[in-house]
Short mmCIF file of N, CA and C in Angstrom, two decimals:
data_model
loop_
_atom_site.label_atom_id
_atom_site.label_comp_id
_atom_site.label_asym_id
_atom_site.label_seq_id
_atom_site.Cartn_x
_atom_site.Cartn_y
_atom_site.Cartn_z
N MET A 432 86.71 84.28 112.87
CA MET A 432 86.95 85.56 113.50
C MET A 432 86.33 86.66 112.63
N PHE A 433 85.71 87.63 113.25
CA PHE A 433 85.08 88.73 112.54
C PHE A 433 86.06 89.91 112.48
N TYR A 434 86.24 90.47 111.29
CA TYR A 434 87.09 91.65 111.12
C TYR A 434 86.22 92.81 110.67
N SER A 435 86.45 93.95 111.24
CA SER A 435 85.75 95.14 110.74
C SER A 435 86.35 95.49 109.40
N CYS A 436 85.73 96.42 108.69
CA CYS A 436 86.26 96.80 107.38
C CYS A 436 87.66 97.36 107.50
N CYS A 437 87.99 97.97 108.59
CA CYS A 437 89.33 98.53 108.77
C CYS A 437 90.37 97.44 108.95
N GLN A 438 89.96 96.25 109.40
CA GLN A 438 90.90 95.16 109.59
C GLN A 438 91.09 94.34 108.33
N MET A 439 90.35 94.64 107.30
CA MET A 439 90.47 93.92 106.05
C MET A 439 91.86 94.14 105.44
N PHE A 440 92.40 95.33 105.65
CA PHE A 440 93.71 95.66 105.13
C PHE A 440 94.77 95.36 106.18
N THR A 441 95.98 95.15 105.70
CA THR A 441 97.07 94.75 106.58
C THR A 441 97.78 95.97 107.15
N ASN A 442 98.26 95.82 108.36
CA ASN A 442 99.18 96.79 108.94
C ASN A 442 100.35 95.99 109.50
N ASN A 443 101.37 96.65 110.02
CA ASN A 443 102.55 95.92 110.49
C ASN A 443 102.22 94.89 111.56
N GLN A 444 101.37 95.25 112.50
CA GLN A 444 101.03 94.33 113.59
C GLN A 444 100.28 93.11 113.04
N ARG A 445 99.30 93.35 112.21
CA ARG A 445 98.52 92.23 111.66
C ARG A 445 99.41 91.35 110.78
N GLN A 446 100.31 91.95 110.02
CA GLN A 446 101.21 91.18 109.18
C GLN A 446 102.11 90.29 110.03
N GLU A 447 102.60 90.83 111.13
CA GLU A 447 103.46 90.06 112.03
C GLU A 447 102.68 88.89 112.64
N GLU A 448 101.43 89.15 113.02
CA GLU A 448 100.58 88.09 113.59
C GLU A 448 100.33 86.98 112.57
N ARG A 449 100.14 87.35 111.33
CA ARG A 449 99.81 86.38 110.29
C ARG A 449 101.01 85.55 109.86
N THR A 450 102.21 86.15 109.85
CA THR A 450 103.37 85.42 109.37
C THR A 450 104.11 84.69 110.48
N GLY A 451 103.91 85.12 111.71
CA GLY A 451 104.59 84.48 112.83
C GLY A 451 106.07 84.81 112.87
N LYS A 452 106.73 84.26 113.85
CA LYS A 452 108.14 84.58 114.07
C LYS A 452 109.02 84.12 112.90
N TYR A 453 108.66 83.01 112.26
CA TYR A 453 109.51 82.44 111.23
C TYR A 453 108.92 82.57 109.82
N GLY A 454 107.88 83.35 109.69
CA GLY A 454 107.26 83.51 108.38
C GLY A 454 108.09 84.38 107.44
N THR A 455 107.73 84.34 106.18
CA THR A 455 108.41 85.13 105.16
C THR A 455 107.87 86.55 105.18
N PRO A 456 108.73 87.55 105.30
CA PRO A 456 108.26 88.94 105.23
C PRO A 456 107.57 89.21 103.88
N ARG A 457 106.57 90.08 103.88
CA ARG A 457 105.76 90.33 102.69
C ARG A 457 106.61 90.73 101.49
N VAL A 458 107.54 91.66 101.68
CA VAL A 458 108.34 92.11 100.54
C VAL A 458 109.14 90.96 99.95
N GLN A 459 109.64 90.08 100.77
CA GLN A 459 110.40 88.93 100.29
C GLN A 459 109.48 87.98 99.52
N TYR A 460 108.28 87.77 100.05
CA TYR A 460 107.33 86.89 99.37
C TYR A 460 106.96 87.45 97.99
N LEU A 461 106.70 88.75 97.94
CA LEU A 461 106.36 89.38 96.66
C LEU A 461 107.53 89.30 95.69
N GLN A 462 108.75 89.48 96.19
CA GLN A 462 109.94 89.37 95.35
C GLN A 462 110.07 87.96 94.78
N GLU A 463 109.75 86.97 95.61
CA GLU A 463 109.79 85.58 95.14
C GLU A 463 108.76 85.34 94.04
N LEU A 464 107.57 85.93 94.18
CA LEU A 464 106.56 85.80 93.13
C LEU A 464 107.04 86.44 91.82
N VAL A 465 107.65 87.61 91.92
CA VAL A 465 108.15 88.28 90.71
C VAL A 465 109.23 87.41 90.05
N ALA A 466 110.13 86.86 90.84
CA ALA A 466 111.19 86.00 90.29
C ALA A 466 110.57 84.75 89.65
N GLN A 467 109.56 84.17 90.29
CA GLN A 467 108.89 83.00 89.72
C GLN A 467 108.25 83.36 88.38
N PHE A 468 107.64 84.54 88.30
CA PHE A 468 107.03 84.96 87.04
C PHE A 468 108.09 85.08 85.96
N GLN A 469 109.21 85.72 86.29
CA GLN A 469 110.27 85.92 85.31
C GLN A 469 110.88 84.61 84.83
N ASN A 470 110.86 83.60 85.68
CA ASN A 470 111.45 82.31 85.34
C ASN A 470 110.43 81.27 84.90
N ALA A 471 109.15 81.64 84.87
CA ALA A 471 108.10 80.69 84.53
C ALA A 471 108.25 80.23 83.08
N SER A 472 108.06 78.94 82.88
CA SER A 472 108.23 78.38 81.54
C SER A 472 106.90 78.13 80.83
N THR A 473 105.79 78.21 81.56
CA THR A 473 104.49 77.98 80.93
C THR A 473 103.58 79.19 81.13
N GLU A 474 102.67 79.34 80.20
CA GLU A 474 101.69 80.42 80.30
C GLU A 474 100.81 80.23 81.53
N GLU A 475 100.45 79.00 81.82
CA GLU A 475 99.60 78.72 82.98
C GLU A 475 100.28 79.17 84.28
N SER A 476 101.57 78.92 84.40
CA SER A 476 102.30 79.36 85.60
C SER A 476 102.28 80.87 85.71
N LYS A 477 102.54 81.54 84.59
CA LYS A 477 102.52 83.01 84.58
C LYS A 477 101.15 83.54 84.99
N GLU A 478 100.10 82.93 84.47
CA GLU A 478 98.73 83.36 84.80
C GLU A 478 98.48 83.26 86.30
N LYS A 479 98.84 82.14 86.90
CA LYS A 479 98.61 81.95 88.33
C LYS A 479 99.40 82.96 89.16
N ILE A 480 100.63 83.22 88.76
CA ILE A 480 101.47 84.14 89.52
C ILE A 480 100.94 85.57 89.41
N VAL A 481 100.55 85.99 88.20
CA VAL A 481 100.01 87.35 88.03
C VAL A 481 98.69 87.50 88.76
N ALA A 482 97.85 86.47 88.75
CA ALA A 482 96.61 86.52 89.50
C ALA A 482 96.90 86.69 90.99
N ASN A 483 97.89 85.99 91.48
CA ASN A 483 98.28 86.09 92.88
C ASN A 483 98.78 87.50 93.19
N LEU A 484 99.65 88.03 92.34
CA LEU A 484 100.15 89.40 92.55
C LEU A 484 99.01 90.42 92.51
N ALA A 485 98.06 90.22 91.60
CA ALA A 485 96.93 91.15 91.51
C ALA A 485 96.10 91.14 92.79
N ASN A 486 96.02 89.98 93.44
CA ASN A 486 95.30 89.91 94.71
C ASN A 486 96.00 90.69 95.81
N PHE A 487 97.30 90.81 95.74
CA PHE A 487 98.04 91.61 96.73
C PHE A 487 97.92 93.10 96.43
N ALA A 488 97.51 93.46 95.22
CA ALA A 488 97.51 94.86 94.78
C ALA A 488 96.38 95.68 95.37
N TYR A 489 95.37 95.04 95.99
CA TYR A 489 94.26 95.82 96.55
C TYR A 489 94.60 96.41 97.91
N ASP A 490 95.62 95.88 98.59
CA ASP A 490 95.90 96.25 99.98
C ASP A 490 96.94 97.36 100.05
N PRO A 491 96.58 98.51 100.61
CA PRO A 491 97.53 99.63 100.71
C PRO A 491 98.85 99.26 101.39
N TYR A 492 98.83 98.25 102.23
CA TYR A 492 100.07 97.80 102.90
C TYR A 492 101.13 97.41 101.87
N ASN A 493 100.70 96.92 100.73
CA ASN A 493 101.62 96.40 99.71
C ASN A 493 102.05 97.43 98.67
N TYR A 494 101.43 98.60 98.65
CA TYR A 494 101.69 99.56 97.58
C TYR A 494 103.16 99.91 97.41
N THR A 495 103.84 100.20 98.49
CA THR A 495 105.26 100.56 98.40
C THR A 495 106.06 99.40 97.82
N TYR A 496 105.75 98.20 98.27
CA TYR A 496 106.46 97.02 97.77
C TYR A 496 106.21 96.81 96.27
N LEU A 497 104.97 97.02 95.84
CA LEU A 497 104.65 96.86 94.43
C LEU A 497 105.47 97.82 93.57
N ARG A 498 105.61 99.05 94.05
CA ARG A 498 106.43 100.02 93.30
C ARG A 498 107.90 99.63 93.35
N GLN A 499 108.36 99.27 94.52
CA GLN A 499 109.77 98.91 94.72
C GLN A 499 110.18 97.72 93.84
N LEU A 500 109.28 96.77 93.67
CA LEU A 500 109.58 95.55 92.92
C LEU A 500 109.14 95.63 91.45
N ASN A 501 108.69 96.79 91.01
CA ASN A 501 108.24 97.02 89.63
C ASN A 501 107.08 96.11 89.23
N VAL A 502 106.22 95.80 90.17
CA VAL A 502 105.08 94.94 89.88
C VAL A 502 104.06 95.69 89.01
N LEU A 503 103.93 96.99 89.19
CA LEU A 503 102.99 97.74 88.35
C LEU A 503 103.39 97.65 86.88
N GLU A 504 104.70 97.74 86.62
CA GLU A 504 105.21 97.60 85.26
C GLU A 504 104.97 96.18 84.74
N LEU A 505 105.10 95.20 85.62
CA LEU A 505 104.83 93.82 85.23
C LEU A 505 103.36 93.67 84.81
N PHE A 506 102.45 94.28 85.58
CA PHE A 506 101.03 94.25 85.21
C PHE A 506 100.82 94.87 83.83
N LEU A 507 101.45 96.01 83.60
CA LEU A 507 101.30 96.68 82.30
C LEU A 507 101.87 95.83 81.18
N ASP A 508 103.01 95.19 81.43
CA ASP A 508 103.58 94.29 80.42
C ASP A 508 102.61 93.17 80.08
N CYS A 509 101.92 92.66 81.09
CA CYS A 509 100.95 91.58 80.86
C CYS A 509 99.82 92.03 79.93
N ILE A 510 99.45 93.29 80.04
CA ILE A 510 98.37 93.82 79.20
C ILE A 510 98.78 93.82 77.72
N THR A 511 100.07 93.81 77.43
CA THR A 511 100.54 93.82 76.04
C THR A 511 100.69 92.41 75.46
N GLU A 512 100.46 91.39 76.27
CA GLU A 512 100.62 90.00 75.84
C GLU A 512 99.40 89.55 75.01
N PRO A 513 99.58 88.53 74.17
CA PRO A 513 98.43 88.00 73.42
C PRO A 513 97.53 87.09 74.27
N ASN A 514 97.98 86.71 75.44
CA ASN A 514 97.25 85.80 76.33
C ASN A 514 96.16 86.59 77.08
N GLU A 515 94.90 86.25 76.83
CA GLU A 515 93.77 86.99 77.44
C GLU A 515 93.76 86.91 78.96
N LYS A 516 94.21 85.79 79.52
CA LYS A 516 94.26 85.67 80.99
C LYS A 516 95.30 86.62 81.57
N LEU A 517 96.47 86.71 80.93
CA LEU A 517 97.50 87.64 81.42
C LEU A 517 96.99 89.08 81.32
N ILE A 518 96.30 89.39 80.23
CA ILE A 518 95.72 90.73 80.07
C ILE A 518 94.72 90.99 81.19
N GLU A 519 93.85 90.03 81.43
CA GLU A 519 92.82 90.18 82.47
C GLU A 519 93.45 90.41 83.84
N PHE A 520 94.41 89.58 84.22
CA PHE A 520 95.01 89.70 85.55
C PHE A 520 95.90 90.94 85.66
N GLY A 521 96.55 91.31 84.54
CA GLY A 521 97.33 92.55 84.54
C GLY A 521 96.44 93.76 84.74
N ALA A 522 95.32 93.80 84.01
CA ALA A 522 94.37 94.90 84.16
C ALA A 522 93.77 94.89 85.57
N GLY A 523 93.52 93.71 86.11
CA GLY A 523 93.00 93.60 87.48
C GLY A 523 93.98 94.15 88.50
N GLY A 524 95.26 93.85 88.32
CA GLY A 524 96.28 94.38 89.23
C GLY A 524 96.37 95.89 89.16
N ILE A 525 96.27 96.43 87.95
CA ILE A 525 96.29 97.89 87.79
C ILE A 525 95.05 98.50 88.45
N CYS A 526 93.89 97.92 88.20
CA CYS A 526 92.66 98.42 88.79
C CYS A 526 92.74 98.39 90.32
N ASN A 527 93.25 97.30 90.87
CA ASN A 527 93.35 97.17 92.32
C ASN A 527 94.30 98.17 92.95
N SER A 528 95.31 98.57 92.23
CA SER A 528 96.36 99.40 92.83
C SER A 528 96.30 100.88 92.47
N CYS A 529 95.53 101.25 91.45
CA CYS A 529 95.60 102.62 90.93
C CYS A 529 94.92 103.66 91.80
N VAL A 530 94.19 103.24 92.83
CA VAL A 530 93.56 104.23 93.71
C VAL A 530 94.62 105.00 94.51
N ASP A 531 95.81 104.42 94.66
CA ASP A 531 96.90 105.08 95.36
C ASP A 531 97.55 106.10 94.42
N PRO A 532 97.65 107.37 94.83
CA PRO A 532 98.21 108.39 93.95
C PRO A 532 99.63 108.08 93.45
N ALA A 533 100.48 107.52 94.30
CA ALA A 533 101.84 107.19 93.87
C ALA A 533 101.83 106.08 92.82
N ASN A 534 100.95 105.11 92.98
CA ASN A 534 100.81 104.06 91.98
C ASN A 534 100.27 104.63 90.68
N ALA A 535 99.30 105.53 90.78
CA ALA A 535 98.72 106.14 89.59
C ALA A 535 99.79 106.87 88.78
N VAL A 536 100.70 107.56 89.46
CA VAL A 536 101.78 108.27 88.76
C VAL A 536 102.63 107.28 87.96
N VAL A 537 102.98 106.16 88.57
CA VAL A 537 103.79 105.14 87.88
C VAL A 537 103.03 104.61 86.66
N ILE A 538 101.77 104.29 86.85
CA ILE A 538 100.96 103.72 85.77
C ILE A 538 100.86 104.71 84.61
N ILE A 539 100.64 105.97 84.92
CA ILE A 539 100.51 106.99 83.87
C ILE A 539 101.86 107.21 83.18
N LYS A 540 102.94 107.29 83.94
CA LYS A 540 104.29 107.49 83.36
C LYS A 540 104.68 106.35 82.45
N CYS A 541 104.22 105.16 82.75
CA CYS A 541 104.57 103.97 81.96
C CYS A 541 103.56 103.72 80.84
N ASP A 542 102.82 104.75 80.47
CA ASP A 542 101.85 104.67 79.38
C ASP A 542 100.76 103.63 79.59
N GLY A 543 100.30 103.53 80.83
CA GLY A 543 99.24 102.59 81.14
C GLY A 543 97.88 103.00 80.62
N VAL A 544 97.64 104.31 80.48
CA VAL A 544 96.31 104.77 80.05
C VAL A 544 95.95 104.23 78.66
N PRO A 545 96.82 104.35 77.64
CA PRO A 545 96.45 103.78 76.33
C PRO A 545 96.23 102.26 76.39
N LEU A 546 96.99 101.57 77.22
CA LEU A 546 96.80 100.12 77.35
C LEU A 546 95.42 99.81 77.94
N LEU A 547 95.02 100.58 78.95
CA LEU A 547 93.71 100.36 79.57
C LEU A 547 92.58 100.71 78.61
N ILE A 548 92.79 101.73 77.81
CA ILE A 548 91.78 102.10 76.80
C ILE A 548 91.61 100.94 75.81
N GLN A 549 92.71 100.29 75.42
CA GLN A 549 92.62 99.12 74.53
C GLN A 549 91.82 98.00 75.19
N CYS A 550 91.95 97.87 76.50
CA CYS A 550 91.24 96.82 77.23
C CYS A 550 89.72 97.00 77.18
N LEU A 551 89.25 98.20 76.88
CA LEU A 551 87.81 98.42 76.80
C LEU A 551 87.18 97.60 75.67
N SER A 552 87.98 97.17 74.70
CA SER A 552 87.43 96.37 73.60
C SER A 552 87.76 94.88 73.76
N SER A 553 88.17 94.48 74.94
CA SER A 553 88.48 93.07 75.19
C SER A 553 87.22 92.21 75.13
N PRO A 554 87.36 90.96 74.67
CA PRO A 554 86.22 90.05 74.71
C PRO A 554 85.96 89.48 76.12
N VAL A 555 86.87 89.77 77.05
CA VAL A 555 86.76 89.24 78.41
C VAL A 555 86.10 90.28 79.31
N LYS A 556 84.93 89.93 79.87
CA LYS A 556 84.17 90.88 80.70
C LYS A 556 84.99 91.46 81.85
N ASN A 557 85.70 90.61 82.57
CA ASN A 557 86.49 91.11 83.70
C ASN A 557 87.52 92.14 83.26
N THR A 558 88.14 91.91 82.13
CA THR A 558 89.15 92.85 81.62
C THR A 558 88.52 94.21 81.38
N VAL A 559 87.35 94.22 80.77
CA VAL A 559 86.64 95.48 80.51
C VAL A 559 86.28 96.17 81.83
N ASN A 560 85.76 95.40 82.78
CA ASN A 560 85.42 95.99 84.08
C ASN A 560 86.64 96.58 84.77
N TYR A 561 87.76 95.85 84.74
CA TYR A 561 88.99 96.36 85.36
C TYR A 561 89.45 97.63 84.67
N ALA A 562 89.35 97.65 83.35
CA ALA A 562 89.78 98.84 82.60
C ALA A 562 88.88 100.04 82.94
N LEU A 563 87.57 99.81 82.99
CA LEU A 563 86.65 100.89 83.37
C LEU A 563 86.97 101.42 84.76
N GLY A 564 87.18 100.52 85.70
CA GLY A 564 87.50 100.93 87.07
C GLY A 564 88.80 101.70 87.15
N ALA A 565 89.81 101.21 86.47
CA ALA A 565 91.11 101.89 86.50
C ALA A 565 91.02 103.27 85.85
N LEU A 566 90.35 103.36 84.71
CA LEU A 566 90.23 104.66 84.03
C LEU A 566 89.43 105.64 84.89
N TYR A 567 88.46 105.15 85.62
CA TYR A 567 87.70 106.00 86.54
C TYR A 567 88.67 106.71 87.50
N TYR A 568 89.60 105.95 88.07
CA TYR A 568 90.53 106.52 89.05
C TYR A 568 91.69 107.27 88.41
N LEU A 569 92.06 106.91 87.20
CA LEU A 569 93.22 107.55 86.56
C LEU A 569 92.87 108.81 85.79
N CYS A 570 91.60 109.06 85.57
CA CYS A 570 91.20 110.24 84.80
C CYS A 570 91.38 111.49 85.67
N ASN A 571 92.31 112.33 85.26
CA ASN A 571 92.60 113.58 85.98
C ASN A 571 93.06 114.62 84.97
N ALA A 572 93.51 115.75 85.45
CA ALA A 572 93.90 116.85 84.56
C ALA A 572 94.97 116.42 83.55
N SER A 573 95.90 115.57 83.97
CA SER A 573 97.00 115.18 83.07
C SER A 573 96.62 114.07 82.09
N THR A 574 95.56 113.34 82.36
CA THR A 574 95.18 112.22 81.49
C THR A 574 93.86 112.44 80.77
N LYS A 575 93.15 113.48 81.15
CA LYS A 575 91.80 113.73 80.63
C LYS A 575 91.75 113.76 79.11
N GLU A 576 92.74 114.40 78.49
CA GLU A 576 92.73 114.53 77.04
C GLU A 576 92.76 113.17 76.35
N ALA A 577 93.57 112.25 76.86
CA ALA A 577 93.66 110.90 76.27
C ALA A 577 92.42 110.07 76.58
N ILE A 578 91.96 110.14 77.82
CA ILE A 578 90.84 109.28 78.24
C ILE A 578 89.51 109.76 77.71
N LEU A 579 89.32 111.07 77.61
CA LEU A 579 88.01 111.60 77.21
C LEU A 579 87.91 111.90 75.72
N ARG A 580 88.71 111.20 74.92
CA ARG A 580 88.58 111.32 73.46
C ARG A 580 87.18 110.82 73.07
N PRO A 581 86.60 111.39 72.04
CA PRO A 581 85.22 111.02 71.66
C PRO A 581 85.01 109.52 71.48
N GLU A 582 85.94 108.82 70.84
CA GLU A 582 85.74 107.38 70.62
C GLU A 582 85.76 106.58 71.92
N VAL A 583 86.54 107.05 72.91
CA VAL A 583 86.58 106.38 74.22
C VAL A 583 85.28 106.65 74.97
N VAL A 584 84.86 107.90 74.98
CA VAL A 584 83.61 108.26 75.66
C VAL A 584 82.43 107.53 75.01
N ASP A 585 82.42 107.41 73.68
CA ASP A 585 81.34 106.68 73.00
C ASP A 585 81.30 105.21 73.44
N THR A 586 82.48 104.60 73.56
CA THR A 586 82.54 103.21 74.02
C THR A 586 81.99 103.10 75.44
N ILE A 587 82.37 104.02 76.29
CA ILE A 587 81.91 103.99 77.68
C ILE A 587 80.40 104.25 77.73
N LYS A 588 79.90 105.13 76.88
CA LYS A 588 78.45 105.38 76.82
C LYS A 588 77.69 104.13 76.38
N ARG A 589 78.27 103.37 75.46
CA ARG A 589 77.63 102.11 75.04
C ARG A 589 77.55 101.13 76.20
N TYR A 590 78.62 101.06 76.99
CA TYR A 590 78.59 100.20 78.17
C TYR A 590 77.55 100.69 79.18
N ALA A 591 77.43 102.00 79.33
CA ALA A 591 76.46 102.56 80.27
C ALA A 591 75.03 102.21 79.84
N ALA A 592 74.82 102.10 78.55
CA ALA A 592 73.49 101.80 78.03
C ALA A 592 73.21 100.29 77.97
N SER A 593 74.17 99.47 78.37
CA SER A 593 74.04 98.02 78.22
C SER A 593 73.51 97.33 79.47
N GLY A 594 72.71 98.01 80.24
CA GLY A 594 72.21 97.47 81.50
C GLY A 594 71.59 96.09 81.40
N ALA A 595 70.86 95.83 80.32
CA ALA A 595 70.22 94.52 80.16
C ALA A 595 71.24 93.42 79.91
N VAL A 596 72.36 93.79 79.30
CA VAL A 596 73.41 92.82 78.98
C VAL A 596 74.31 92.59 80.19
N SER A 597 74.74 93.69 80.81
CA SER A 597 75.65 93.57 81.95
C SER A 597 75.46 94.74 82.89
N VAL A 598 74.92 94.46 84.05
CA VAL A 598 74.68 95.51 85.03
C VAL A 598 76.00 96.09 85.52
N SER A 599 77.03 95.25 85.70
CA SER A 599 78.31 95.77 86.19
C SER A 599 78.93 96.73 85.19
N PHE A 600 78.91 96.39 83.89
CA PHE A 600 79.42 97.32 82.88
C PHE A 600 78.65 98.63 82.95
N SER A 601 77.33 98.48 82.94
CA SER A 601 76.46 99.65 82.91
C SER A 601 76.69 100.57 84.11
N ASN A 602 76.70 100.01 85.30
CA ASN A 602 76.87 100.83 86.50
C ASN A 602 78.24 101.49 86.56
N LEU A 603 79.28 100.73 86.25
CA LEU A 603 80.64 101.28 86.29
C LEU A 603 80.82 102.35 85.22
N ALA A 604 80.33 102.08 84.02
CA ALA A 604 80.43 103.06 82.94
C ALA A 604 79.64 104.32 83.28
N GLN A 605 78.46 104.17 83.86
CA GLN A 605 77.66 105.33 84.23
C GLN A 605 78.34 106.15 85.32
N ALA A 606 78.97 105.47 86.28
CA ALA A 606 79.71 106.18 87.32
C ALA A 606 80.86 106.98 86.71
N PHE A 607 81.54 106.38 85.73
CA PHE A 607 82.62 107.09 85.03
C PHE A 607 82.06 108.34 84.35
N LEU A 608 80.98 108.18 83.60
CA LEU A 608 80.39 109.32 82.89
C LEU A 608 79.92 110.40 83.86
N ASP A 609 79.28 109.99 84.95
CA ASP A 609 78.79 110.96 85.93
C ASP A 609 79.94 111.78 86.51
N LYS A 610 81.06 111.14 86.74
CA LYS A 610 82.19 111.86 87.37
C LYS A 610 83.01 112.67 86.37
N HIS A 611 83.22 112.13 85.17
CA HIS A 611 84.22 112.71 84.26
C HIS A 611 83.68 113.39 83.01
N VAL A 612 82.42 113.15 82.65
CA VAL A 612 81.90 113.72 81.41
C VAL A 612 80.75 114.65 81.73
N PRO A 613 81.02 115.94 81.70
CA PRO A 613 79.96 116.89 82.00
C PRO A 613 78.83 116.79 80.95
N ASP A 614 77.62 116.99 81.40
CA ASP A 614 76.45 116.98 80.52
C ASP A 614 76.31 115.68 79.75
N ASN A 615 76.51 114.55 80.41
CA ASN A 615 76.40 113.27 79.69
C ASN A 615 74.97 112.75 79.67
N HIS A 616 74.07 113.45 80.25
CA HIS A 616 72.68 112.95 80.32
C HIS A 616 71.91 113.34 79.12
#
């Protein structure tokens, strides 16, 4: 079946069609994932669950549920773990959800900006990309002072200049500089 770009995201009708009469409601399913994460006994289980939650974080249909279930805080907690996969998936969840202004407020209030800045020095490419993307959307009047510190801007400029090494780093970093750093040329 072909979906237009507008059908890529869920709405109540599409959610009902997908889950059927006896399916698990989305909020209940997300709550079950959070409970599974909290009760997980292995790092591998936690990684899979956080990756799954991060995949739900891109869809505006889920934003209210993510806030209600404290999933954004869970993502931020993952960024503080020593496990690089948890950091990667936590940063991915933040990147996927931070375009929503209400989610951005939660992320900023919970000190997500310094955590994302730390992710810029991760050895994992995806983590760096997620951090760049999230900082792009989170940079505003209230966060500009923290995000646009010289050492952060210098790191982002290095990524912008790394086109031969990584086009995705370079393009994302350049987009950040174009939007948030006046006279960066």
